[in-house]
Amino acid sequence: MSDVSLPSRHFKGRPASPGLAEGPIVVYRTGAAASAPGLGDAGWADLDLAIALTAERLAALRSAARNEQAADILDFQVEVLSDPTLIDSLARARTEGQPPAEAWTSALGLEIAGLRGSPDDYFRERASDLEDLRDRLLQQLAGAANDELSLPQRAILLARDLAPSRFLEIQWGPGHGLALMEGSPTAHVAMLARARGVAVAVGLGAIATRPGSIGLLDGTGGELILDPSPDDRRAAASRNAVTPPAVPAVIRPGPRPSIACTGDGTAIELMVNLNELAELDHLDPADVDGIGLVRTEFLFARAGLNDGHFPDEATQLDAYRRILAWAEGRRVVIRTLDAGGDKPIPGYTDMGGMNPFLGLRGVRLSLARPEPFRTQVRALLRAAADGPLDILIPMVTVPEELAAVRRIIEEEAAVLDRAGTAHGRPRLGMMVEVPAAALTLDRFDADFASIGSNDLAQYTMAAGRDDGAVSGLADVAQPAVLALIDSAVVHARHRSLGLGLCGDAAGNAAQIPLLIRHGLRSFSMPARALASVAQAIAAVDLGGGT
Ligand code: PEP
Ligand code: MG
């Protein structure tokens, strides 16, 4: 593994998802070559990944080896991969700008020639083991150049930043971590990582690694340590020692409609956010009041959304039905595609826009390019025949947008009627994530509303949620954001409109008392936050007031 004599290097950033990971650093690169096949396109990051994956596969073969000679060869090959002389020669080639496949072949070539010229039989035999290693790695490298994103079992992916759709394409496992040189704890990729339990640190600054670097990613401390010392490991382990309360551990107050309530008995609706169907596997519907937000842009991320190909009506219907079946009659709020901003979809969203967060995103895009939206609406209407399904529309800014959506829903319902296709009539809700919507909520023809505190905070404070340098400003506790929440609460009461909050603040136990005091009674959050939020709710005493 790593050269233990190397001094550790610390890169301090910000915590974005708790947990610890230790393993080889795999550098993720972006750019044109990432999608082009062939060894000639492979970059140095691909070589790092290929070395890490080859070492892992050889080690797995070694532990399965029954024959002493085979075990001996595999031990030798694994050792070569972390040999300091080889690593130094690759590092030199990298500095000189040599193509990595060429550098690897010539570094191994020198070793092979040396062994071949040896008078000793033993060393001459080793030459063919090295040839085998050379070719095995080149094969792996060709795979990496094809953009294969399988990580070694324990590995830390190092990237400048990572698109949420890319995050979803990677097979994350328990020992994995993500280190971002840029990024912000409030960006979507961090949110997805928290839901998956992948440790993440962001804003680490520029990091140069050498082949074979081992890293320790401390998601709680927000730090990446290269070539960590035993002391580094101990310190990081103690920072991450606090285990979050198990989910579920909600407070069950007895026979009331809601499963969480404040100390003085005020019922609070506790819902869960869903990004991927697999999240349901670890969750018992009895522990929530329902699903308060399904982010469909992530639900279908693996189904080719990245190429602008949308899942057809039947595929969507199947997914929505599965969610409703899981919920066993509890409320399910499904949000229509919220593309754009930091959730671009190549082939669908405007990739060249100057300011994607302020451009055609969410409902604006759905109305500008209505065909995929109409397909989604039909699938949602049909699924609504199975249970209580609410449709939620993202990024609504003016009443005309919601009115246009209502018309489309009516038209698609009429299409289904004519075809004799069973469907339901879902309630239509709107996200409150633009200050304009919070200020004028009473003017919208909505059946319910849900505050998207992530976007509401970024738009109110003019602080991009994906920009680590200003993410401290984009906080729901800022008086200006709270004033907008107050405005939404007053309008909602006036109109008897159900109003909840489904941004990240809903999953932050420390902010829940504040939000309850500002009049909110319904929260939808990542499953991991349910237990701590339920406890925070129980500790609130409204003392008879709101
Ligand atoms: C929000 O903006 O708070 C929200 C819930 O939507 P998303 O995080 O998906 O933008
Ligand atoms: Mg949002």
XYZ file of C-alpha atoms and ligand atoms in Angstrom:
557
model
C 0.000 0.000 0.000
C 1.381 3.481 0.765
C 4.953 4.384 1.490
C 4.747 4.752 5.279
C 7.756 7.070 5.374
C 5.838 9.806 3.544
C 4.801 12.678 5.794
C 1.041 13.092 5.896
C -0.481 16.071 4.098
C -3.635 17.701 5.465
C -6.251 19.442 3.326
C -8.855 21.205 5.412
C -12.231 21.927 3.866
C -15.779 21.764 5.156
C -17.799 18.793 6.373
C -20.582 17.806 3.966
C -21.500 14.243 4.947
C -20.319 12.499 8.114
C -18.251 9.324 8.179
C -14.737 8.046 7.659
C -13.135 6.443 4.627
C -9.599 5.285 4.072
C -8.125 3.874 0.897
C -6.485 4.657 -2.419
C -7.229 8.016 -3.965
C -9.046 7.740 -7.269
C -8.967 11.004 -9.165
C -12.100 11.775 -11.118
C -11.542 13.894 -14.149
C -14.030 15.642 -16.317
C -13.722 16.822 -19.890
C -13.982 15.610 -23.423
C -11.608 12.680 -23.070
C -13.731 11.231 -20.262
C -16.204 9.822 -22.734
C -13.799 8.854 -25.494
C -12.756 5.214 -25.652
C -9.221 3.922 -26.184
C -5.907 3.933 -24.393
C -4.693 7.043 -26.181
C -7.375 9.002 -24.369
C -6.517 7.733 -20.927
C -5.284 10.407 -18.557
C -3.183 10.235 -15.408
C -6.296 10.084 -13.277
C -7.287 6.963 -15.240
C -3.886 5.442 -14.519
C -4.316 6.086 -10.772
C -7.716 4.418 -10.918
C -6.407 1.512 -13.003
C -3.559 0.916 -10.508
C -5.954 0.981 -7.556
C -8.432 -1.387 -9.237
C -5.719 -3.757 -10.445
C -4.194 -3.902 -6.955
C -7.604 -4.681 -5.516
C -8.331 -7.426 -8.041
C -4.922 -9.029 -7.614
C -5.330 -8.964 -3.832
C -8.738 -10.653 -4.192
C -7.222 -13.325 -6.462
C -4.418 -13.756 -3.936
C -6.759 -14.442 -1.064
C -8.654 -16.979 -3.165
C -5.439 -18.679 -4.409
C -5.110 -22.341 -3.339
C -1.730 -22.946 -4.899
C 1.447 -21.616 -3.312
C 3.103 -20.732 -6.609
C 0.091 -18.726 -7.802
C -0.047 -16.930 -4.441
C 3.637 -16.116 -4.774
C 3.191 -14.590 -8.254
C 0.214 -12.540 -7.136
C 2.086 -11.275 -4.056
C 4.895 -10.192 -6.313
C 2.550 -8.359 -8.693
C 0.761 -6.562 -5.854
C 4.131 -5.484 -4.415
C 5.285 -4.107 -7.758
C 2.242 -1.846 -7.932
C 3.323 -0.006 -4.789
C 7.065 -0.189 -5.481
C 8.572 3.272 -4.700
C 10.940 3.125 -7.703
C 8.074 2.477 -10.088
C 5.943 5.175 -8.444
C 8.808 7.702 -8.694
C 9.402 6.922 -12.326
C 5.684 7.375 -13.101
C 5.630 10.643 -11.141
C 8.588 11.914 -13.225
C 6.879 10.918 -16.472
C 3.749 12.704 -15.329
C 5.708 15.911 -14.617
C 7.317 15.648 -18.042
C 3.873 15.396 -19.630
C 4.236 11.864 -21.028
C 1.011 10.011 -21.909
C 0.277 7.655 -18.983
C -0.131 4.437 -21.022
C 3.260 5.078 -22.618
C 4.865 5.950 -19.279
C 3.504 2.756 -17.702
C 4.654 0.574 -20.612
C 8.147 2.024 -20.646
C 8.565 1.920 -16.839
C 7.576 -1.755 -16.827
C 9.627 -2.346 -19.994
C 12.829 -1.325 -18.206
C 12.102 -3.686 -15.323
C 11.191 -6.519 -17.671
C 14.387 -6.075 -19.707
C 16.454 -6.050 -16.484
C 14.877 -9.306 -15.317
C 15.229 -10.971 -18.710
C 18.965 -10.266 -18.743
C 19.459 -11.859 -15.313
C 21.578 -15.037 -15.123
C 19.244 -16.315 -12.405
C 16.309 -18.522 -13.548
C 14.122 -17.213 -10.767
C 14.418 -13.597 -11.951
C 14.000 -14.521 -15.614
C 10.701 -16.189 -14.735
C 9.606 -13.051 -12.950
C 9.852 -11.150 -16.248
C 6.749 -12.878 -17.589
C 4.862 -12.094 -14.358
C 5.685 -8.461 -14.963
C 4.527 -8.685 -18.583
C 1.286 -10.128 -17.331
C 0.941 -7.252 -14.867
C 1.736 -4.704 -17.578
C -0.981 -6.073 -19.852
C -3.539 -6.533 -17.105
C -3.166 -2.897 -16.137
C -3.339 -1.694 -19.739
C -6.611 -3.572 -20.118
C -7.900 -1.948 -16.957
C -6.703 1.428 -18.225
C -8.624 1.008 -21.468
C -11.708 0.360 -19.308
C -11.011 3.500 -17.252
C -10.660 5.531 -20.430
C -14.107 4.271 -21.353
C -15.230 6.106 -18.257
C -15.991 3.057 -16.188
C -16.679 4.358 -12.748
C -16.360 1.366 -10.511
C -14.340 2.187 -7.432
C -12.061 -0.184 -5.549
C -13.771 -1.538 -2.448
C -12.317 1.074 -0.138
C -11.459 4.209 -2.055
C -11.768 7.954 -1.954
C -12.915 9.664 -5.088
C -11.162 12.997 -5.520
C -12.787 15.502 -7.859
C -12.891 19.226 -8.434
C -16.697 19.007 -8.182
C -19.180 16.282 -9.105
C -22.527 16.565 -10.860
C -25.372 14.892 -8.915
C -26.186 12.703 -11.931
C -22.568 11.478 -11.980
C -22.725 10.731 -8.280
C -25.730 8.499 -8.907
C -23.911 6.540 -11.605
C -21.150 5.443 -9.245
C -21.554 2.253 -7.247
C -20.917 3.640 -3.759
C -20.205 1.159 -1.018
C -19.784 1.399 2.753
C -16.019 2.153 2.726
C -16.116 4.882 0.104
C -15.555 8.596 0.516
C -15.750 11.664 -1.674
C -13.291 14.563 -1.523
C -14.212 17.693 -3.449
C -11.706 20.460 -4.062
C -14.603 22.852 -4.611
C -18.289 22.309 -3.848
C -20.509 23.186 -0.950
C -22.310 21.271 1.830
C -25.664 22.525 0.493
C -25.148 21.360 -3.112
C -27.246 18.461 -4.400
C -24.292 16.104 -4.578
C -23.676 16.544 -0.832
C -27.362 15.978 -0.140
C -27.324 12.737 -2.156
C -24.171 11.585 -0.377
C -25.771 12.148 3.023
C -28.775 10.090 1.959
C -26.436 7.294 0.806
C -24.143 7.504 3.843
C -21.044 8.352 1.797
C -18.532 10.476 3.759
C -17.823 13.794 2.033
C -15.573 16.791 2.600
C -15.862 19.806 0.280
C -13.879 22.967 -0.423
C -10.540 21.234 0.095
C -8.650 23.423 -2.383
C -6.256 22.237 -5.082
C -4.806 18.798 -4.362
C -2.085 17.069 -6.340
C -1.680 13.360 -5.663
C 0.924 10.832 -6.707
C 0.125 7.354 -8.004
C -0.614 5.029 -5.127
C -1.555 7.810 -2.686
C -3.606 6.625 0.266
C -6.092 9.029 1.771
C -8.124 9.356 4.939
C -11.372 11.216 4.418
C -12.935 12.638 7.560
C -16.477 13.683 6.674
C -17.187 15.046 10.151
C -14.021 17.133 10.346
C -14.239 18.128 6.666
C -10.694 17.045 5.972
C -8.667 14.881 3.591
C -5.342 13.551 4.825
C -2.948 12.046 2.319
C -0.653 9.302 3.613
C -2.144 9.528 7.125
C -0.141 8.698 10.247
C -1.505 6.496 13.062
C -2.148 9.714 15.058
C -4.204 11.133 12.179
C -6.269 7.947 12.127
C -6.920 8.048 15.866
C -7.963 11.710 15.800
C -10.288 11.226 12.823
C -11.808 8.093 14.377
C -12.606 9.931 17.587
C -14.195 12.825 15.659
C -16.426 10.319 13.887
C -17.143 8.187 16.943
C -20.565 9.698 17.634
C -23.049 7.317 16.123
C -26.275 8.905 14.950
C -29.424 7.594 16.609
C -30.768 4.569 14.797
C -33.545 5.077 12.305
C -36.322 4.647 13.107
C -36.521 5.949 16.651
C -39.391 8.340 16.319
C -41.501 9.341 19.258
C -44.873 7.632 19.166
C -47.330 9.709 21.120
C -50.211 7.254 20.825
C -53.362 7.341 18.754
C -53.069 10.620 16.893
C -52.894 11.298 13.178
C -49.254 12.298 13.367
C -46.422 10.196 14.757
C -44.416 13.089 16.147
C -45.501 15.873 18.488
C -44.024 18.636 20.562
C -43.708 18.389 24.343
C -47.009 20.257 24.717
C -48.791 17.900 22.348
C -48.844 19.830 19.054
C -48.876 17.299 16.216
C -46.106 17.665 13.656
C -46.174 15.867 10.330
C -42.952 13.949 9.754
C -42.315 12.953 6.151
C -39.370 11.581 4.281
C -37.608 12.792 1.117
C -36.876 10.238 -1.568
C -34.154 10.485 -4.200
C -33.893 6.864 -5.275
C -36.236 3.891 -4.978
C -33.540 1.899 -3.181
C -33.847 4.242 -0.186
C -37.223 2.649 0.560
C -35.567 -0.703 1.269
C -34.218 0.603 4.563
C -37.286 2.399 5.733
C -40.479 1.241 7.439
C -43.555 3.178 6.271
C -44.937 2.943 9.799
C -42.237 5.354 10.939
C -43.312 8.270 8.779
C -46.490 10.127 7.914
C -45.665 9.769 4.245
C -43.263 10.851 1.556
C -43.055 14.629 1.381
C -40.793 14.995 -1.634
C -39.818 12.629 -4.427
C -37.088 14.220 -6.531
C -37.914 12.593 -9.862
C -34.831 14.051 -11.565
C -32.787 11.651 -9.419
C -35.287 8.792 -9.465
C -34.683 8.344 -13.183
C -31.052 9.468 -13.332
C -29.912 5.959 -14.219
C -32.529 5.588 -16.932
C -30.658 7.797 -19.374
C -31.779 11.271 -18.277
C -28.237 12.352 -18.964
C -28.732 11.986 -22.669
C -31.994 13.885 -22.578
C -33.878 10.568 -22.997
C -36.755 10.467 -20.586
C -38.223 7.300 -19.228
C -41.479 6.503 -20.989
C -44.886 6.668 -19.347
C -44.942 2.962 -18.448
C -41.518 3.097 -16.763
C -42.517 6.132 -14.740
C -45.883 4.660 -13.849
C -44.184 1.549 -12.533
C -41.860 3.608 -10.299
C -44.670 5.785 -8.930
C -46.822 2.725 -8.240
C -43.987 1.125 -6.317
C -43.694 4.212 -4.135
C -47.434 4.285 -3.485
C -47.479 0.583 -2.681
C -44.654 1.106 -0.190
C -46.492 3.993 1.463
C -49.535 1.786 2.219
C -52.056 4.583 1.932
C -49.922 7.349 3.417
C -49.545 10.619 1.570
C -47.004 10.658 -1.289
C -45.853 13.952 -2.801
C -44.118 13.534 -6.135
C -42.321 16.513 -7.589
C -42.184 16.912 -11.348
C -38.800 17.032 -13.027
C -36.665 19.792 -11.509
C -33.873 20.068 -14.059
C -31.422 22.923 -14.402
C -29.319 24.866 -11.896
C -26.886 22.353 -10.416
C -29.006 19.521 -11.893
C -28.261 19.901 -15.612
C -29.477 17.260 -18.048
C -27.380 17.263 -21.218
C -29.704 17.337 -24.205
C -32.527 18.924 -22.211
C -31.351 21.836 -20.108
C -29.515 24.807 -21.544
C -25.885 23.848 -20.950
C -24.378 27.119 -22.128
C -26.452 29.536 -20.034
C -24.553 32.203 -18.105
C -26.508 31.746 -14.923
C -28.229 28.372 -14.773
C -29.829 28.964 -11.364
C -31.632 32.032 -12.704
C -32.520 30.614 -16.093
C -34.859 28.005 -17.534
C -35.102 25.501 -14.690
C -37.862 23.634 -12.871
C -41.360 24.514 -14.037
C -40.008 27.132 -16.451
C -38.316 24.397 -18.434
C -41.302 22.046 -18.149
C -43.515 24.691 -19.718
C -40.952 25.663 -22.349
C -40.491 22.018 -23.401
C -43.810 20.447 -22.458
C -43.639 16.995 -24.069
C -41.565 15.257 -21.364
C -43.672 17.111 -18.801
C -46.949 15.880 -20.321
C -45.630 12.308 -20.251
C -44.782 12.691 -16.592
C -48.183 14.203 -15.831
C -49.971 11.254 -17.496
C -47.909 8.766 -15.514
C -48.665 10.648 -12.289
C -52.403 10.838 -13.037
C -52.511 7.106 -13.712
C -50.539 6.281 -10.566
C -52.945 8.465 -8.566
C -55.610 5.806 -9.151
C -53.632 3.642 -6.674
C -53.502 5.974 -3.665
C -53.156 9.480 -2.256
C -50.669 11.064 -4.626
C -49.973 14.807 -4.677
C -48.128 16.542 -7.518
C -45.574 19.157 -6.512
C -44.234 21.730 -8.988
C -40.701 23.107 -8.558
C -39.451 26.694 -8.950
C -42.867 28.296 -9.312
C -42.441 32.079 -9.411
C -45.689 33.587 -10.715
C -49.339 32.381 -10.570
C -49.506 32.040 -14.365
C -47.041 29.157 -14.253
C -49.178 27.135 -11.886
C -52.288 27.982 -13.901
C -50.551 26.689 -17.058
C -49.625 23.490 -15.226
C -53.240 23.040 -14.108
C -54.406 23.378 -17.707
C -51.918 20.740 -18.862
C -53.077 18.406 -16.094
C -56.712 18.935 -17.146
C -55.840 18.252 -20.783
C -53.931 15.078 -19.999
C -56.714 13.874 -17.698
C -59.124 14.389 -20.599
C -56.835 12.321 -22.856
C -56.875 9.496 -20.304
C -60.657 9.825 -19.929
C -61.160 9.478 -23.657
C -58.925 6.430 -23.758
C -60.807 4.896 -20.833
C -57.549 4.696 -18.842
C -57.949 4.599 -15.068
C -56.511 7.620 -13.313
C -56.945 9.778 -10.242
C -57.122 13.508 -9.560
C -54.038 14.438 -7.529
C -53.864 17.627 -5.547
C -51.572 20.227 -7.096
C -48.918 21.814 -4.910
C -46.131 24.278 -5.458
C -42.660 24.618 -4.075
C -41.971 27.922 -2.343
C -38.332 28.415 -3.200
C -38.336 31.769 -4.937
C -38.860 34.853 -2.738
C -41.581 36.066 -5.130
C -43.639 32.959 -4.339
C -43.197 33.367 -0.579
C -44.287 36.990 -0.747
C -47.387 36.390 -2.867
C -48.417 32.835 -1.995
C -52.055 33.880 -1.585
C -52.267 34.660 -5.316
C -51.513 31.127 -6.487
C -54.156 28.544 -7.241
C -52.378 25.838 -5.236
C -53.892 23.011 -3.184
C -50.836 22.926 -0.908
C -47.315 24.333 -0.757
C -43.915 23.169 0.375
C -41.025 25.459 1.225
C -37.787 24.508 -0.535
C -35.493 26.120 1.997
C -32.326 25.278 0.049
C -33.304 27.349 -2.929
C -35.292 29.906 -0.929
C -32.168 30.652 1.119
C -29.876 30.882 -1.896
C -32.224 33.186 -3.810
C -32.924 35.376 -0.789
C -29.323 35.755 0.270
C -27.849 35.874 -3.269
C -25.560 33.026 -2.198
C -25.208 30.057 -4.547
C -25.851 26.729 -2.825
C -23.080 25.148 -4.900
C -20.509 27.775 -3.958
C -18.672 26.842 -0.793
C -17.302 30.362 -0.353
C -20.757 31.796 0.382
C -22.718 28.803 1.615
C -22.651 30.170 5.189
C -24.942 32.945 4.015
C -27.511 30.583 2.501
C -28.944 29.676 5.887
C -32.595 29.318 6.726
C -31.957 30.996 10.104
C -31.064 34.288 8.415
C -33.698 36.874 9.413
C -34.480 37.632 5.766
C -35.247 33.975 5.018
C -37.325 33.677 8.179
C -39.269 36.795 7.177
C -40.162 35.088 3.879
C -41.177 31.923 5.709
C -43.388 34.082 7.972
C -44.959 35.596 4.879
C -45.672 32.160 3.406
C -47.102 30.929 6.734
C -49.455 33.929 7.008
C -50.687 33.535 3.416
C -51.144 29.787 3.868
C -53.191 30.279 7.043
C -55.289 32.900 5.355
C -56.041 30.542 2.488
C -56.233 27.388 4.700
C -53.459 25.960 2.586
C -51.341 23.081 3.862
C -47.734 24.317 4.108
C -44.662 22.236 4.879
C -40.915 22.484 4.457
C -38.873 19.918 2.539
C -35.440 21.545 2.166
C -32.372 20.377 4.083
C -33.292 22.563 7.065
C -36.114 20.087 7.810
C -33.462 17.461 8.544
C -31.438 19.722 10.810
C -32.555 18.965 14.357
C -30.933 22.171 15.608
C -33.151 24.322 13.375
C -36.443 22.499 13.907
C -37.481 24.410 17.086
C -36.978 27.698 15.238
C -39.055 26.546 12.273
C -41.851 25.279 14.526
C -41.909 28.622 16.322
C -42.277 30.282 12.939
C -45.481 28.350 12.410
C -44.459 25.291 10.390
C -46.066 21.961 11.302
C -44.954 19.645 8.528
C -41.413 18.637 7.637
C -39.983 16.328 5.010
C -36.375 15.238 5.359
C -33.768 12.600 4.540
C -34.495 9.306 6.314
C -31.286 9.540 8.351
C -32.570 12.691 10.058
C -35.941 11.277 11.178
C -34.849 10.116 14.605
C -32.929 13.216 15.645
C -35.639 15.529 14.306
C -38.372 13.596 16.134
C -36.389 14.016 19.340
C -35.900 17.729 18.702
C -39.638 18.104 18.094
C -40.464 16.355 21.373
C -38.226 18.827 23.211
C -40.140 21.869 21.904
C -42.674 23.387 24.252
C -44.925 25.943 22.624
C -46.517 26.697 25.971
C -49.950 27.055 24.484
C -48.848 29.598 21.863
C -47.759 29.127 18.245
C -35.090 23.008 -1.923
O -34.711 23.810 -2.785
O -35.072 23.231 -0.706
C -35.599 21.684 -2.349
C -36.196 20.873 -1.507
O -35.382 21.322 -3.636
P -33.956 20.816 -4.165
O -33.037 20.690 -2.990
O -34.176 19.549 -4.868
O -33.561 21.939 -5.067
Mg -35.096 23.419 -4.861
